[in-house]
Short mmCIF file of C-alpha atoms in Angstrom, two decimals:
data_model
loop_
_atom_site.label_atom_id
_atom_site.label_comp_id
_atom_site.label_asym_id
_atom_site.label_seq_id
_atom_site.Cartn_x
_atom_site.Cartn_y
_atom_site.Cartn_z
CA MET A 1 -0.02 0.09 -0.03
CA LYS A 2 1.20 3.43 -0.84
CA ASN A 3 2.28 5.77 2.16
CA THR A 4 -0.87 7.75 2.00
CA ALA A 5 -2.88 4.70 2.97
CA VAL A 6 -0.57 3.96 5.96
CA ARG A 7 -0.84 7.29 7.51
CA LYS A 8 -4.05 8.31 9.36
CA PRO A 9 -6.23 9.57 6.48
CA ASP A 10 -7.91 12.90 6.60
CA ILE A 11 -11.79 13.13 6.27
CA ARG A 12 -11.88 13.07 2.46
CA VAL A 13 -9.43 10.25 2.14
CA LYS A 14 -11.28 8.27 4.75
CA LYS A 15 -14.70 8.75 2.61
CA THR A 16 -12.85 7.54 -0.29
CA TYR A 17 -11.70 4.42 1.56
CA ASP A 18 -15.11 3.82 2.92
CA LYS A 19 -16.73 3.99 -0.53
CA LEU A 20 -14.19 1.72 -2.14
CA TYR A 21 -14.41 -0.81 0.76
CA SER A 22 -18.32 -0.88 0.63
CA ALA A 23 -18.40 -1.19 -3.10
CA PHE A 24 -15.89 -4.00 -3.13
CA PHE A 25 -18.02 -6.19 -0.86
CA GLU A 26 -21.08 -5.20 -2.79
CA LEU A 27 -19.46 -6.44 -5.91
CA LEU A 28 -18.20 -9.56 -4.25
CA SER A 29 -21.64 -10.50 -3.13
CA SER A 30 -22.65 -10.99 -6.79
CA GLN A 31 -19.59 -12.07 -8.64
CA PRO A 32 -16.36 -13.81 -8.13
CA TYR A 33 -13.27 -11.96 -7.00
CA ASP A 34 -11.27 -12.69 -10.21
CA ASN A 35 -14.02 -10.88 -12.16
CA ILE A 36 -13.91 -7.59 -10.35
CA THR A 37 -11.61 -5.07 -11.98
CA VAL A 38 -10.27 -1.78 -10.61
CA LEU A 39 -12.66 -0.08 -13.20
CA ASP A 40 -15.59 -1.95 -11.86
CA LEU A 41 -14.77 -1.05 -8.20
CA CYS A 42 -14.17 2.69 -9.11
CA GLU A 43 -17.36 2.90 -11.01
CA LYS A 44 -19.36 1.19 -8.30
CA ALA A 45 -17.77 3.54 -5.62
CA ASP A 46 -18.02 6.63 -7.80
CA VAL A 47 -14.31 7.20 -7.46
CA HIS A 48 -11.99 8.18 -10.24
CA ARG A 49 -9.41 5.67 -11.14
CA ALA A 50 -6.68 8.35 -10.87
CA THR A 51 -7.83 8.71 -7.20
CA PHE A 52 -7.73 4.95 -6.72
CA TYR A 53 -4.25 4.77 -7.92
CA LYS A 54 -3.16 7.54 -5.78
CA HIS A 55 -3.77 5.42 -2.71
CA PHE A 56 -3.25 1.89 -3.94
CA LEU A 57 -0.79 0.10 -6.32
CA ASP A 58 -3.21 -2.33 -7.77
CA LYS A 59 -6.12 -4.46 -6.85
CA GLN A 60 -3.98 -6.81 -4.83
CA ASP A 61 -2.81 -3.79 -2.79
CA PHE A 62 -6.37 -2.92 -2.19
CA VAL A 63 -7.27 -6.39 -1.03
CA SER A 64 -4.54 -6.19 1.41
CA PHE A 65 -6.03 -3.00 2.77
CA CYS A 66 -9.37 -4.65 2.98
CA CYS A 67 -7.81 -7.60 4.97
CA SER A 68 -6.25 -5.15 7.48
CA ARG A 69 -9.41 -3.26 7.92
CA LEU A 70 -11.36 -6.43 8.60
CA LEU A 71 -8.96 -7.60 11.06
CA ASP A 72 -8.94 -4.17 12.86
CA GLU A 73 -12.81 -4.46 13.04
CA LEU A 74 -12.20 -8.08 14.57
CA ASN A 75 -10.08 -6.45 17.29
CA LEU A 76 -8.37 -9.69 18.48
CA THR A 77 -5.68 -7.59 20.29
CA LYS A 78 -8.11 -6.45 22.84
CA ASP A 79 -9.07 -10.04 23.63
CA ILE A 80 -5.41 -10.91 24.26
CA LEU A 81 -5.08 -7.90 26.53
CA LEU A 82 -7.89 -9.17 28.68
CA LEU A 83 -5.85 -12.08 29.91
CA GLY A 84 -4.79 -11.53 33.49
CA GLU A 85 -3.11 -13.62 36.05
CA GLY A 86 -6.15 -15.86 36.73
CA ASP A 87 -7.44 -19.07 35.27
CA GLU A 88 -9.93 -17.23 32.90
CA SER A 89 -7.87 -17.86 29.89
CA LYS A 90 -10.08 -20.65 28.75
CA VAL A 91 -13.11 -18.38 28.95
CA ILE A 92 -11.29 -15.71 26.85
CA TYR A 93 -10.13 -18.37 24.42
CA VAL A 94 -13.75 -19.64 23.84
CA ASN A 95 -15.18 -16.07 23.45
CA MET A 96 -12.33 -15.17 21.02
CA CYS A 97 -12.94 -18.49 19.05
CA LYS A 98 -16.69 -17.40 18.76
CA LYS A 99 -15.93 -14.04 17.58
CA VAL A 100 -13.51 -15.37 14.94
CA ILE A 101 -15.88 -18.34 13.82
CA ASN A 102 -18.77 -15.84 13.49
CA PHE A 103 -16.35 -13.50 11.53
CA VAL A 104 -15.18 -16.27 9.21
CA HIS A 105 -18.69 -17.37 8.65
CA ASP A 106 -19.91 -13.92 7.71
CA ASN A 107 -16.98 -13.40 5.40
CA ARG A 108 -16.66 -16.87 4.08
CA ARG A 109 -17.01 -15.71 0.37
CA PHE A 110 -14.23 -13.01 0.83
CA ILE A 111 -11.83 -15.46 2.45
CA ARG A 112 -12.47 -18.14 -0.12
CA ASP A 113 -12.14 -15.84 -3.08
CA ILE A 114 -8.85 -14.23 -1.86
CA ASN A 115 -7.34 -17.56 -0.84
CA ALA A 116 -4.95 -17.55 -3.86
CA SER A 117 -4.14 -13.88 -3.47
CA PRO A 118 -1.13 -12.48 -1.60
CA GLY A 119 -3.50 -10.53 0.54
CA SER A 120 -4.84 -13.61 2.25
CA GLU A 121 -1.42 -14.08 3.90
CA ALA A 122 -1.83 -10.99 5.98
CA PHE A 123 -5.19 -12.31 7.12
CA SER A 124 -3.95 -15.75 8.12
CA SER A 125 -0.85 -14.31 9.77
CA ALA A 126 -2.66 -11.96 11.94
CA LEU A 127 -5.04 -14.76 13.11
CA LEU A 128 -1.98 -17.05 13.78
CA ARG A 129 -0.24 -14.32 15.90
CA ALA A 130 -3.45 -13.70 17.91
CA PHE A 131 -4.11 -17.24 18.77
CA THR A 132 -0.25 -18.02 19.34
CA ASP A 133 -0.18 -15.15 21.78
CA LEU A 134 -3.17 -16.54 23.71
CA PHE A 135 -1.61 -20.06 23.99
CA GLU A 136 1.75 -18.75 25.12
CA LYS A 137 -0.02 -16.78 27.92
CA ARG A 138 -1.92 -20.03 28.83
CA LEU A 139 1.24 -22.16 28.85
CA THR A 140 3.18 -19.70 30.70
CA LYS A 141 0.58 -19.76 33.47
CA VAL A 142 0.70 -23.59 33.52
CA VAL A 143 4.45 -23.61 34.20
CA LEU A 144 4.08 -20.91 36.72
CA ASN A 145 1.61 -23.31 38.58
CA GLY A 146 4.08 -26.20 38.64
CA GLY A 147 3.43 -27.82 35.23
CA ILE A 148 6.11 -29.41 33.02
CA LEU A 149 6.02 -29.17 29.33
CA ALA A 150 7.41 -31.74 26.98
CA SER A 151 8.45 -28.89 24.46
CA PRO A 152 9.28 -25.14 24.66
CA ILE A 153 6.29 -22.86 24.99
CA PRO A 154 6.72 -21.11 21.68
CA MET A 155 6.79 -24.43 19.85
CA LEU A 156 3.66 -25.79 21.69
CA ALA A 157 1.95 -22.49 21.17
CA SER A 158 2.64 -22.36 17.41
CA TYR A 159 1.41 -25.96 17.03
CA TYR A 160 -1.99 -25.56 18.68
CA ALA A 161 -2.50 -22.00 17.07
CA GLY A 162 -1.57 -23.38 13.81
CA GLY A 163 -4.07 -26.13 13.93
CA VAL A 164 -6.91 -23.81 14.93
CA VAL A 165 -6.14 -21.28 12.16
CA SER A 166 -5.59 -24.02 9.58
CA MET A 167 -8.97 -25.43 10.51
CA LEU A 168 -10.71 -21.99 10.28
CA LYS A 169 -9.22 -21.39 6.72
CA TRP A 170 -10.32 -24.86 5.58
CA TRP A 171 -13.76 -24.28 6.96
CA ALA A 172 -14.11 -21.03 5.02
CA ILE A 173 -12.93 -22.66 1.79
CA ASP A 174 -14.14 -26.24 1.81
CA GLY A 175 -16.01 -26.95 4.99
CA GLU A 176 -19.31 -25.14 4.49
CA LYS A 177 -21.36 -28.19 5.58
CA TYR A 178 -20.14 -27.88 9.04
CA THR A 179 -21.89 -25.55 11.55
CA LYS A 180 -20.48 -22.86 13.71
CA GLU A 181 -21.19 -24.97 16.67
CA GLU A 182 -19.15 -27.94 15.41
CA ILE A 183 -16.10 -25.67 14.56
CA LEU A 184 -16.35 -24.21 17.96
CA ARG A 185 -16.44 -27.65 19.69
CA PHE A 186 -13.29 -28.66 17.58
CA ALA A 187 -11.28 -25.44 18.82
CA VAL A 188 -12.32 -25.94 22.35
CA THR A 189 -11.28 -29.60 22.18
CA ARG A 190 -7.78 -28.48 20.95
CA PHE A 191 -7.61 -26.41 24.13
CA ASN A 192 -8.67 -29.15 26.34
CA GLU A 193 -6.26 -31.65 24.73
CA ALA A 194 -3.49 -29.03 25.50
CA GLU A 195 -4.60 -28.90 29.19
CA ILE A 196 -4.82 -32.72 29.51
CA SER A 197 -1.25 -32.93 28.07
CA PHE A 198 0.04 -30.47 30.54
CA LEU A 199 -1.59 -32.16 33.54
CA HIS A 200 -0.27 -35.57 32.35
CA ASN A 201 3.27 -34.10 32.23
CA LYS A 202 2.92 -32.67 35.69
CA CYS A 203 1.68 -36.12 37.15
CA MET A 204 4.56 -37.79 35.41
CA LYS A 205 7.00 -35.34 37.09
CA ASP A 206 5.39 -35.81 40.50
CA HIS A 207 5.61 -39.67 39.89
CA TYR A 208 9.37 -39.59 39.11
CA ASN A 209 10.12 -37.25 42.14
CA ASN A 210 8.27 -39.55 44.57
CA ASN A 211 10.11 -42.73 43.39
#
């Protein structure tokens, strides 16, 4: 994205972004992503092509902007910051999963259509970072409470977060027959499996220390 799109925009620029953003999703609701051209987008938004190219390099650059804006609206950082020192991490994890699952469900077509586009990497990476942060905080709490892990915290957090994010991406693209409730159960099960593994390791440590 050009520098003008990175800086906090003034009112006129913000209106331009808003019009293009809304027009893009209106077009996407009636035709495939590949069929949408910059000209189509500009005509729908009533924005001059010269104005579009003043702020974005091309359609892919604009899609990256849309991904960033969607993720800002999802606001996962706020959920991560809610984690305190108590054992409420599972509640926050479940609530975050619900929010992300609803988000993926509501934006399924967008996620599916941009899957082959470079812009989708920004979307997946941001989700992965959010879930990894959450798992790292949970694992750190487990260790502080006397748990013992078979692998380093960053490795385990990346493993479990990667599984959840990969599943969500698969669900958006190929798993439409599965309900939001089924996907949530899968995500919560991964969290429970992690806790069971940690408890098992702690029991093994206690066993060896007592013998």
